[in-house]
Amino acid sequence: MTLFGLLGFTTPWLLLGLLALPILWVILRAVPPAPIRRLFPGVVLLLGLKDQEQVTDRTPWWLLLLRMLAVAAVIIGMAGPVLNPDRGEGAEGDGPLLVVMDASWASAADWRARMVALDGLLAEAGRDGRPVALMRLTNPEPVQFLAADVVRSRLTGVSPEPWEPGNDSLSRATEMLPDGPFDSYWMSDALIRDSRAGFLASLEGRGTVTVFEAPRTLYALEPARVEDGNLHFTLRRLRAEGAAEVTLAGRGRDPAGNQAVLLRQPVSFEAGALTAEVELSLPAELRARVDRFEIEGIRSAGAVTLPDDSLRRREVALIAGREDREGLELLSPLHYLEKALQPTADLLDGALTDLLPANPDVIVLADVATLSAAEEEAVLEWVEKGGMLLRFAGPRLAASDVSRDAEDPLMPVRLRAGGRTVGGAMSWGEPKALAPFTEDSPFFGLPVPEDVTINSQVMAQPDPTLADRVVAQLTDGTPLVTRKEIGQGQVVLFHVTANAEWSTLPLSGLFVQMLERLAVSSATAQPEVEDMEGTVWQPVMVLDAFGNARDGETLPGVEGPALVEAALGPELRPGLYQGEDRSLARNVVTADTALKPMVWPDRIAVEGLSQPRERPLAGLLLGLAIALLVVDVVASLALSGRLRGAVSASVLLAALALVPREGMAQNAVPVEDPAQPETAEPDTDIERAIRATSEVVLAHVLTGDDRIDEVAHAGLQGLSDTLYFRTSVEPAEPMGVDLERDELAFYPLLYWPITPDQPTPSAAAYAKLNTYLRSGGMILFDTRDADVAGFGSGTPEGRKLQQLARPLDIPPLEPLPADHVLTRTFYLLQDFPGRWTGRDVWVEAAPPDAELIEGMPFRDLNDNVTPVVIGGNDWAAAWAMDASGNPMVRLGSGFTGERQREIAYRFGVNLVMHVLTGNYKSDQVHVPALLDRLGQ
C-alpha cells in the first residue's frame, strides 16, 4: 500500500489515469452538443442552400467539469483508496507475520479494541499477500501460517483466558516457533513478567518485533479482608496517573431470588497513587446475599472478587443448661464458645423457642439434657431443613436418661448411664489423649496437640451404626465427637463439656479449628497446604476472562493442595469451589499478584491501540461517479430539449427514489448541536400542558437511568390501565418529568424511583417541589432496595434518599398505621407489597389530637393528604406491563407471585384514590359499610 498522508491506495499505479484528464477535456470540448430540433414551416425555403462558413458550437464548461469529476472518481475509486490506513510497523514487509497475543485477563478490558486493531492488521497483510499465524500465550498451539483472510474469518472464536501466561506456557510457545524467518506483532497486556525476556529474544532472532499495548490503565480488585467485623477492600491500578474515581459494587440475589446490585460504593484514587482502600460495614443478611464484588464498568476477571465462607458471618444461637455462676466466667458452659466464635460469627442468645424463628445457621446446646415436646418437634424440623445442632455433654446430660434405652432423635448415638472419669484422684487411669483424625473425618489433617487431654466424658453405647458416626476418638478408641445426618442437616455431639471442667480441649487452638471444620464459624484465614491434604473440591462457579460467571458443575474436581498453591490455568480456573464443609474462592488477583507495567527494551517499537479505523473509499467514490453521470445525462437531455413527457417523469421518479422515506427518517438518530442551548420549544410545552391537564396523568421523575425510567413508565402505565378497568378514574398515558424544566402542578402523583447516582436537583427545582407538596401534590419515594438493611442510610439508595429529601418541606413521618386511610380508600389492605414485600411504608404522622372515639374502628382524622409516601418495595416493577399486556418483571412463582402482584395493584389504586379524594373514607358515613365488610 502506498500512503499519501491520511490516504492509502492498494493499486496506486491506476492514478496515472488522471494524467489523461486534460486530453479528455480537449476532446470533449471539441465535440459539439446534440442540436435542438424544432419544427418550423419556413425551413423549406432554405432547402438546397449551403453555408460556406460553418462554426462548431462547444459543450458548456460546467458540463465538461461534471464529466471530468465523474471520470476522476472512477479512476481514484479503482485505485483502492483507504482512509486512515494501518501504519503499524508489523504490517510492513512481505514475509510471514506471526501475531502473538498475551490473551490474559488483563487484555479483556479492551478486548474489543484489540480485535479492531487486529482486524485492520490482517486486512493490510491480506492486501500485501502476507501469510499470517496467530498464537495465544495463555494457550499456545503449533504455529501454522495461513492466508490473512482465513485468519481474519476466525477472529470471532479468539478470546482471552482468565489467567496469565506462566513460565511453562512461554516455554512451550518458544518450542512451537517455526525455524524460518518471520516478523512478529505482539499484542501485550502490559504486565511485567520475567519469562518474557527469553521469548522476546527468540522472536527477535527470526525477524522484526512490534509491540502493541493498551493506552488506558488497568484496574484490579483484591479479595476482601475481614478486620474488626468490617470488610476491607484494596483496589489497584497499573499506572500512577491523576486522581480517578471508580465504583465498587456488590451483586447477589435480592429477597425475591433475582440477581441485582445490592450495594455501590464510590472509591477514589489520589493523584499518583497506585492503590485505594475502602471499608464497608454490612449487615450479616446483606453480606450473606452478596456473591461477587466488582469494579463497575471494567470487563475483566481481575476486577472481580468472589467471596467465600470466610466473609459470611454465620448466626449461632448459644443455649446453656444452667445459668452462669456469678463471678466465675471460666466455669460458664458458654464462655469458651463465645471467645472462639465471637470474631467470626454473630452470636444469638435467648430462649430456644424465640431463637428458632430467626433461623440461625447453628444452635449450640451446652449441657442441655431435656427438651419439651414442642421444642423437640420444632428443633427437629429446623435440622431437617438444613440446620446444624451442636451439643456438648456435661453433668446434666450424664445424669439424665436421654438416649439411653432408645436413640433420641436429637442425639447422634445412644449413651451409657453415668459417665467415665479418668485421671482424677479417685481414678486408676491417666488422662486420655486424642487419636489422629481419620481420612473420613471432617477434622482430617488437623494436628493434635500433645497437651489436649480428656478427664471425663459421656460414653456411647456400642451399636452397629456407631463406627460410621464417630468423627473423632481418643487413643483408646472411645468416641469423642459423633455425628448423625437428619434430612438436610446434622446433629453433632461433643462427649465432653464446652468448658475446661472435663478436658483441656476448649483451652487449645484445636477447639477453634474443629468448630471451623464443622462450619460453625467462618474460617477467615487461607487454609494451609497440609490442611488440604486428602480433600477434593468441586468447582461450583468459574469466571471467564471478562468476569462473567459460568457453571462449573461439569468440570472435574480439584485436589485440595493444588487449589491452594497451584497457579491458575486450564486445570484450575478462577471461581468458587465447594468442599465437604465450606466453600473456597480462587480469585484472579490477590495481595501477592504483581501488578507492574512492562518496560520494553529501547530497540522494540511500542505502539498504542487507539487509532482511527480503516475505511475503504472505493465504493463511495464509484457511487459518486455514478451519481455524477446521472446528472450529466439529465443535463444533456435538458440542453438538447429532449427532457419532456415520459422522460421527465422517469427522471423525477429516479430522483424521488434517492430521497429517504418517512419511515427511514423516523428511524434516524437526530444529531444535536452542542452550541445550541437545551431549551424546549414553546409549542412543545403548550402541547404537554394541554395533554397533562385534559385528563388525569400520573408522572414519574426522570432519573437519567434509561432502564429505571423505562420500568417506571411501564409501571405507571400498568397502574393507569388497572384504574381504568376497575374505577371511575380514566388516566391518560403517564409522563416522565424533568424536575429542572417541567411544571409539576399538572400531576396529582409523582413516582420518584431512587438510584444512587441520579443528579441532585437545583435550588430552583427544590422550590418547585416544595410548592408542589404544599399545594396538595404527593410524591411516592421508592428506594427499590426492599429495605434490606433497615430503613435509613443502610443502602446506597437509602443514603441518596436522605440527601434528596433533606431540602424538602416534609412533615413528621410515621410507619403507616393500621387505621390509616390508605388501608381502605378503595380496597381493604394491611400489606403493601411491590416487587418486594417489605412492611415498612412511611406516611405523614397523624395529628396529636387524633383520637379513637368509642365504638368507631378508626380515628377521626382531617382531610389532609399525606404529601409523601416512602418505601422500598419497587412498586413500579410490580405494576409494569409491556406492550402486549404481560408483566415485565417476574414476582415469586406461581399463584403466590400473582397474588403479590394483585395486592400491589390494589395498593396503587388506593394510593391514587387517596390523592384524588383525600381522607373522605374517614367520614363516619362510611362506618356501617366498612364494619359490614370487616365482619364486625
PDB file of N, CA, C and O in Angstrom, residues 343-391:
ATOM      1  N   PRO A 343     -15.273 -13.644  67.046  1.00  0.00           N
ATOM      2  CA  PRO A 343     -14.630 -12.912  65.941  1.00  0.00           C
ATOM      3  C   PRO A 343     -15.199 -13.227  64.567  1.00  0.00           C
ATOM      4  O   PRO A 343     -15.062 -12.417  63.653  1.00  0.00           O
ATOM      5  N   THR A 344     -15.822 -14.389  64.392  1.00  0.00           N
ATOM      6  CA  THR A 344     -16.219 -14.812  63.045  1.00  0.00           C
ATOM      7  C   THR A 344     -17.686 -15.147  62.913  1.00  0.00           C
ATOM      8  O   THR A 344     -18.114 -15.560  61.826  1.00  0.00           O
ATOM      9  N   ALA A 345     -18.484 -15.000  63.942  1.00  0.00           N
ATOM     10  CA  ALA A 345     -19.901 -15.356  63.870  1.00  0.00           C
ATOM     11  C   ALA A 345     -20.724 -14.348  64.659  1.00  0.00           C
ATOM     12  O   ALA A 345     -20.216 -13.662  65.552  1.00  0.00           O
ATOM     13  N   ASP A 346     -21.990 -14.270  64.295  1.00  0.00           N
ATOM     14  CA  ASP A 346     -22.941 -13.443  65.034  1.00  0.00           C
ATOM     15  C   ASP A 346     -23.643 -14.335  66.052  1.00  0.00           C
ATOM     16  O   ASP A 346     -24.340 -15.293  65.675  1.00  0.00           O
ATOM     17  N   LEU A 347     -23.464 -14.022  67.316  1.00  0.00           N
ATOM     18  CA  LEU A 347     -23.987 -14.859  68.389  1.00  0.00           C
ATOM     19  C   LEU A 347     -25.363 -14.376  68.809  1.00  0.00           C
ATOM     20  O   LEU A 347     -25.602 -13.172  68.974  1.00  0.00           O
ATOM     21  N   LEU A 348     -26.275 -15.325  68.984  1.00  0.00           N
ATOM     22  CA  LEU A 348     -27.639 -15.039  69.420  1.00  0.00           C
ATOM     23  C   LEU A 348     -27.860 -15.714  70.762  1.00  0.00           C
ATOM     24  O   LEU A 348     -27.414 -16.847  70.984  1.00  0.00           O
ATOM     25  N   ASP A 349     -28.563 -15.038  71.658  1.00  0.00           N
ATOM     26  CA  ASP A 349     -28.930 -15.664  72.926  1.00  0.00           C
ATOM     27  C   ASP A 349     -30.392 -15.387  73.209  1.00  0.00           C
ATOM     28  O   ASP A 349     -30.979 -14.438  72.713  1.00  0.00           O
ATOM     29  N   GLY A 350     -30.971 -16.250  74.007  1.00  0.00           N
ATOM     30  CA  GLY A 350     -32.384 -16.146  74.323  1.00  0.00           C
ATOM     31  C   GLY A 350     -32.990 -17.519  74.483  1.00  0.00           C
ATOM     32  O   GLY A 350     -32.287 -18.545  74.506  1.00  0.00           O
ATOM     33  N   ALA A 351     -34.303 -17.546  74.601  1.00  0.00           N
ATOM     34  CA  ALA A 351     -34.999 -18.819  74.722  1.00  0.00           C
ATOM     35  C   ALA A 351     -34.997 -19.544  73.383  1.00  0.00           C
ATOM     36  O   ALA A 351     -34.999 -18.927  72.320  1.00  0.00           O
ATOM     37  N   LEU A 352     -34.993 -20.865  73.453  1.00  0.00           N
ATOM     38  CA  LEU A 352     -34.928 -21.667  72.235  1.00  0.00           C
ATOM     39  C   LEU A 352     -36.111 -21.379  71.316  1.00  0.00           C
ATOM     40  O   LEU A 352     -35.945 -21.255  70.094  1.00  0.00           O
ATOM     41  N   THR A 353     -37.304 -21.270  71.880  1.00  0.00           N
ATOM     42  CA  THR A 353     -38.482 -21.014  71.053  1.00  0.00           C
ATOM     43  C   THR A 353     -38.456 -19.632  70.426  1.00  0.00           C
ATOM     44  O   THR A 353     -39.082 -19.407  69.380  1.00  0.00           O
ATOM     45  N   ASP A 354     -37.736 -18.699  71.059  1.00  0.00           N
ATOM     46  CA  ASP A 354     -37.622 -17.361  70.477  1.00  0.00           C
ATOM     47  C   ASP A 354     -36.555 -17.294  69.398  1.00  0.00           C
ATOM     48  O   ASP A 354     -36.627 -16.445  68.495  1.00  0.00           O
ATOM     49  N   LEU A 355     -35.570 -18.177  69.467  1.00  0.00           N
ATOM     50  CA  LEU A 355     -34.470 -18.133  68.504  1.00  0.00           C
ATOM     51  C   LEU A 355     -34.784 -18.903  67.225  1.00  0.00           C
ATOM     52  O   LEU A 355     -34.257 -18.574  66.160  1.00  0.00           O
ATOM     53  N   LEU A 356     -35.605 -19.915  67.300  1.00  0.00           N
ATOM     54  CA  LEU A 356     -35.890 -20.720  66.109  1.00  0.00           C
ATOM     55  C   LEU A 356     -36.515 -19.908  64.972  1.00  0.00           C
ATOM     56  O   LEU A 356     -36.150 -20.113  63.800  1.00  0.00           O
ATOM     57  N   PRO A 357     -37.449 -18.984  65.221  1.00  0.00           N
ATOM     58  CA  PRO A 357     -37.979 -18.195  64.094  1.00  0.00           C
ATOM     59  C   PRO A 357     -36.926 -17.367  63.383  1.00  0.00           C
ATOM     60  O   PRO A 357     -37.105 -16.994  62.223  1.00  0.00           O
ATOM     61  N   ALA A 358     -35.817 -17.037  64.061  1.00  0.00           N
ATOM     62  CA  ALA A 358     -34.732 -16.280  63.417  1.00  0.00           C
ATOM     63  C   ALA A 358     -33.927 -17.144  62.467  1.00  0.00           C
ATOM     64  O   ALA A 358     -33.085 -16.628  61.728  1.00  0.00           O
ATOM     65  N   ASN A 359     -34.160 -18.458  62.460  1.00  0.00           N
ATOM     66  CA  ASN A 359     -33.497 -19.411  61.559  1.00  0.00           C
ATOM     67  C   ASN A 359     -31.976 -19.266  61.591  1.00  0.00           C
ATOM     68  O   ASN A 359     -31.335 -18.968  60.581  1.00  0.00           O
ATOM     69  N   PRO A 360     -31.358 -19.476  62.747  1.00  0.00           N
ATOM     70  CA  PRO A 360     -29.890 -19.395  62.806  1.00  0.00           C
ATOM     71  C   PRO A 360     -29.253 -20.541  62.027  1.00  0.00           C
ATOM     72  O   PRO A 360     -29.902 -21.554  61.723  1.00  0.00           O
ATOM     73  N   ASP A 361     -27.979 -20.388  61.697  1.00  0.00           N
ATOM     74  CA  ASP A 361     -27.268 -21.454  60.995  1.00  0.00           C
ATOM     75  C   ASP A 361     -26.957 -22.619  61.918  1.00  0.00           C
ATOM     76  O   ASP A 361     -26.983 -23.773  61.491  1.00  0.00           O
ATOM     77  N   VAL A 362     -26.627 -22.310  63.169  1.00  0.00           N
ATOM     78  CA  VAL A 362     -26.225 -23.343  64.128  1.00  0.00           C
ATOM     79  C   VAL A 362     -26.890 -23.043  65.466  1.00  0.00           C
ATOM     80  O   VAL A 362     -27.003 -21.871  65.861  1.00  0.00           O
ATOM     81  N   ILE A 363     -27.325 -24.079  66.142  1.00  0.00           N
ATOM     82  CA  ILE A 363     -27.799 -23.978  67.517  1.00  0.00           C
ATOM     83  C   ILE A 363     -26.895 -24.835  68.385  1.00  0.00           C
ATOM     84  O   ILE A 363     -26.684 -26.019  68.102  1.00  0.00           O
ATOM     85  N   VAL A 364     -26.327 -24.222  69.410  1.00  0.00           N
ATOM     86  CA  VAL A 364     -25.433 -24.925  70.322  1.00  0.00           C
ATOM     87  C   VAL A 364     -26.164 -25.143  71.643  1.00  0.00           C
ATOM     88  O   VAL A 364     -26.638 -24.186  72.267  1.00  0.00           O
ATOM     89  N   LEU A 365     -26.270 -26.407  72.068  1.00  0.00           N
ATOM     90  CA  LEU A 365     -26.864 -26.768  73.353  1.00  0.00           C
ATOM     91  C   LEU A 365     -25.728 -27.270  74.247  1.00  0.00           C
ATOM     92  O   LEU A 365     -25.186 -28.361  74.031  1.00  0.00           O
ATOM     93  N   ALA A 366     -25.358 -26.464  75.220  1.00  0.00           N
ATOM     94  CA  ALA A 366     -24.265 -26.810  76.128  1.00  0.00           C
ATOM     95  C   ALA A 366     -24.851 -27.420  77.398  1.00  0.00           C
ATOM     96  O   ALA A 366     -25.446 -26.718  78.217  1.00  0.00           O
ATOM     97  N   ASP A 367     -24.705 -28.744  77.554  1.00  0.00           N
ATOM     98  CA  ASP A 367     -25.211 -29.480  78.713  1.00  0.00           C
ATOM     99  C   ASP A 367     -26.708 -29.255  78.894  1.00  0.00           C
ATOM    100  O   ASP A 367     -27.200 -29.069  80.004  1.00  0.00           O
ATOM    101  N   VAL A 368     -27.448 -29.285  77.777  1.00  0.00           N
ATOM    102  CA  VAL A 368     -28.910 -29.239  77.817  1.00  0.00           C
ATOM    103  C   VAL A 368     -29.381 -30.673  77.615  1.00  0.00           C
ATOM    104  O   VAL A 368     -29.161 -31.262  76.552  1.00  0.00           O
ATOM    105  N   ALA A 369     -30.041 -31.200  78.617  1.00  0.00           N
ATOM    106  CA  ALA A 369     -30.400 -32.618  78.562  1.00  0.00           C
ATOM    107  C   ALA A 369     -31.771 -32.836  77.943  1.00  0.00           C
ATOM    108  O   ALA A 369     -31.920 -33.585  76.986  1.00  0.00           O
ATOM    109  N   THR A 370     -32.799 -32.191  78.494  1.00  0.00           N
ATOM    110  CA  THR A 370     -34.173 -32.492  78.114  1.00  0.00           C
ATOM    111  C   THR A 370     -34.805 -31.281  77.441  1.00  0.00           C
ATOM    112  O   THR A 370     -34.675 -30.146  77.908  1.00  0.00           O
ATOM    113  N   LEU A 371     -35.503 -31.539  76.344  1.00  0.00           N
ATOM    114  CA  LEU A 371     -36.288 -30.520  75.646  1.00  0.00           C
ATOM    115  C   LEU A 371     -37.754 -30.894  75.757  1.00  0.00           C
ATOM    116  O   LEU A 371     -38.119 -32.074  75.799  1.00  0.00           O
ATOM    117  N   SER A 372     -38.602 -29.887  75.801  1.00  0.00           N
ATOM    118  CA  SER A 372     -40.040 -30.160  75.817  1.00  0.00           C
ATOM    119  C   SER A 372     -40.462 -30.739  74.473  1.00  0.00           C
ATOM    120  O   SER A 372     -39.723 -30.664  73.476  1.00  0.00           O
ATOM    121  N   ALA A 373     -41.644 -31.331  74.455  1.00  0.00           N
ATOM    122  CA  ALA A 373     -42.122 -31.949  73.213  1.00  0.00           C
ATOM    123  C   ALA A 373     -42.225 -30.923  72.091  1.00  0.00           C
ATOM    124  O   ALA A 373     -41.859 -31.195  70.934  1.00  0.00           O
ATOM    125  N   ALA A 374     -42.724 -29.721  72.417  1.00  0.00           N
ATOM    126  CA  ALA A 374     -42.843 -28.678  71.399  1.00  0.00           C
ATOM    127  C   ALA A 374     -41.471 -28.231  70.918  1.00  0.00           C
ATOM    128  O   ALA A 374     -41.249 -28.031  69.715  1.00  0.00           O
ATOM    129  N   GLU A 375     -40.516 -28.076  71.857  1.00  0.00           N
ATOM    130  CA  GLU A 375     -39.162 -27.670  71.463  1.00  0.00           C
ATOM    131  C   GLU A 375     -38.498 -28.740  70.610  1.00  0.00           C
ATOM    132  O   GLU A 375     -37.851 -28.439  69.601  1.00  0.00           O
ATOM    133  N   GLU A 376     -38.658 -29.985  71.009  1.00  0.00           N
ATOM    134  CA  GLU A 376     -38.028 -31.061  70.257  1.00  0.00           C
ATOM    135  C   GLU A 376     -38.589 -31.143  68.841  1.00  0.00           C
ATOM    136  O   GLU A 376     -37.839 -31.323  67.870  1.00  0.00           O
ATOM    137  N   GLU A 377     -39.897 -30.988  68.695  1.00  0.00           N
ATOM    138  CA  GLU A 377     -40.500 -31.037  67.363  1.00  0.00           C
ATOM    139  C   GLU A 377     -40.019 -29.870  66.494  1.00  0.00           C
ATOM    140  O   GLU A 377     -39.696 -30.047  65.312  1.00  0.00           O
ATOM    141  N   ALA A 378     -39.945 -28.673  67.083  1.00  0.00           N
ATOM    142  CA  ALA A 378     -39.509 -27.504  66.317  1.00  0.00           C
ATOM    143  C   ALA A 378     -38.042 -27.617  65.927  1.00  0.00           C
ATOM    144  O   ALA A 378     -37.662 -27.299  64.790  1.00  0.00           O
ATOM    145  N   VAL A 379     -37.197 -28.087  66.857  1.00  0.00           N
ATOM    146  CA  VAL A 379     -35.773 -28.221  66.539  1.00  0.00           C
ATOM    147  C   VAL A 379     -35.556 -29.300  65.485  1.00  0.00           C
ATOM    148  O   VAL A 379     -34.739 -29.136  64.577  1.00  0.00           O
ATOM    149  N   LEU A 380     -36.287 -30.397  65.582  1.00  0.00           N
ATOM    150  CA  LEU A 380     -36.138 -31.469  64.604  1.00  0.00           C
ATOM    151  C   LEU A 380     -36.523 -30.981  63.201  1.00  0.00           C
ATOM    152  O   LEU A 380     -35.836 -31.283  62.211  1.00  0.00           O
ATOM    153  N   GLU A 381     -37.596 -30.230  63.109  1.00  0.00           N
ATOM    154  CA  GLU A 381     -37.995 -29.679  61.811  1.00  0.00           C
ATOM    155  C   GLU A 381     -36.936 -28.717  61.271  1.00  0.00           C
ATOM    156  O   GLU A 381     -36.632 -28.703  60.074  1.00  0.00           O
ATOM    157  N   TRP A 382     -36.344 -27.912  62.157  1.00  0.00           N
ATOM    158  CA  TRP A 382     -35.308 -26.964  61.753  1.00  0.00           C
ATOM    159  C   TRP A 382     -34.064 -27.695  61.244  1.00  0.00           C
ATOM    160  O   TRP A 382     -33.459 -27.303  60.248  1.00  0.00           O
ATOM    161  N   VAL A 383     -33.669 -28.789  61.931  1.00  0.00           N
ATOM    162  CA  VAL A 383     -32.499 -29.561  61.500  1.00  0.00           C
ATOM    163  C   VAL A 383     -32.763 -30.208  60.153  1.00  0.00           C
ATOM    164  O   VAL A 383     -31.892 -30.222  59.261  1.00  0.00           O
ATOM    165  N   GLU A 384     -33.934 -30.757  59.953  1.00  0.00           N
ATOM    166  CA  GLU A 384     -34.247 -31.426  58.686  1.00  0.00           C
ATOM    167  C   GLU A 384     -34.167 -30.472  57.499  1.00  0.00           C
ATOM    168  O   GLU A 384     -33.908 -30.889  56.377  1.00  0.00           O
ATOM    169  N   LYS A 385     -34.364 -29.188  57.742  1.00  0.00           N
ATOM    170  CA  LYS A 385     -34.294 -28.187  56.671  1.00  0.00           C
ATOM    171  C   LYS A 385     -32.882 -27.664  56.445  1.00  0.00           C
ATOM    172  O   LYS A 385     -32.686 -26.747  55.638  1.00  0.00           O
ATOM    173  N   GLY A 386     -31.895 -28.224  57.128  1.00  0.00           N
ATOM    174  CA  GLY A 386     -30.514 -27.832  56.862  1.00  0.00           C
ATOM    175  C   GLY A 386     -29.781 -27.234  58.033  1.00  0.00           C
ATOM    176  O   GLY A 386     -28.623 -26.818  57.878  1.00  0.00           O
ATOM    177  N   GLY A 387     -30.371 -27.166  59.204  1.00  0.00           N
ATOM    178  CA  GLY A 387     -29.690 -26.602  60.354  1.00  0.00           C
ATOM    179  C   GLY A 387     -28.708 -27.584  60.982  1.00  0.00           C
ATOM    180  O   GLY A 387     -28.768 -28.797  60.752  1.00  0.00           O
ATOM    181  N   MET A 388     -27.778 -27.033  61.770  1.00  0.00           N
ATOM    182  CA  MET A 388     -26.830 -27.869  62.496  1.00  0.00           C
ATOM    183  C   MET A 388     -27.061 -27.698  63.999  1.00  0.00           C
ATOM    184  O   MET A 388     -27.012 -26.580  64.510  1.00  0.00           O
ATOM    185  N   LEU A 389     -27.304 -28.799  64.673  1.00  0.00           N
ATOM    186  CA  LEU A 389     -27.456 -28.818  66.118  1.00  0.00           C
ATOM    187  C   LEU A 389     -26.158 -29.353  66.720  1.00  0.00           C
ATOM    188  O   LEU A 389     -25.780 -30.504  66.492  1.00  0.00           O
ATOM    189  N   LEU A 390     -25.470 -28.520  67.456  1.00  0.00           N
ATOM    190  CA  LEU A 390     -24.196 -28.886  68.083  1.00  0.00           C
ATOM    191  C   LEU A 390     -24.417 -29.002  69.588  1.00  0.00           C
ATOM    192  O   LEU A 390     -24.781 -28.028  70.252  1.00  0.00           O
ATOM    193  N   ARG A 391     -24.198 -30.192  70.108  1.00  0.00           N
ATOM    194  CA  ARG A 391     -24.448 -30.454  71.529  1.00  0.00           C
ATOM    195  C   ARG A 391     -23.143 -30.767  72.251  1.00  0.00           C
ATOM    196  O   ARG A 391     -22.234 -31.395  71.681  1.00  0.00           O
TER     197      ARG A 391
END
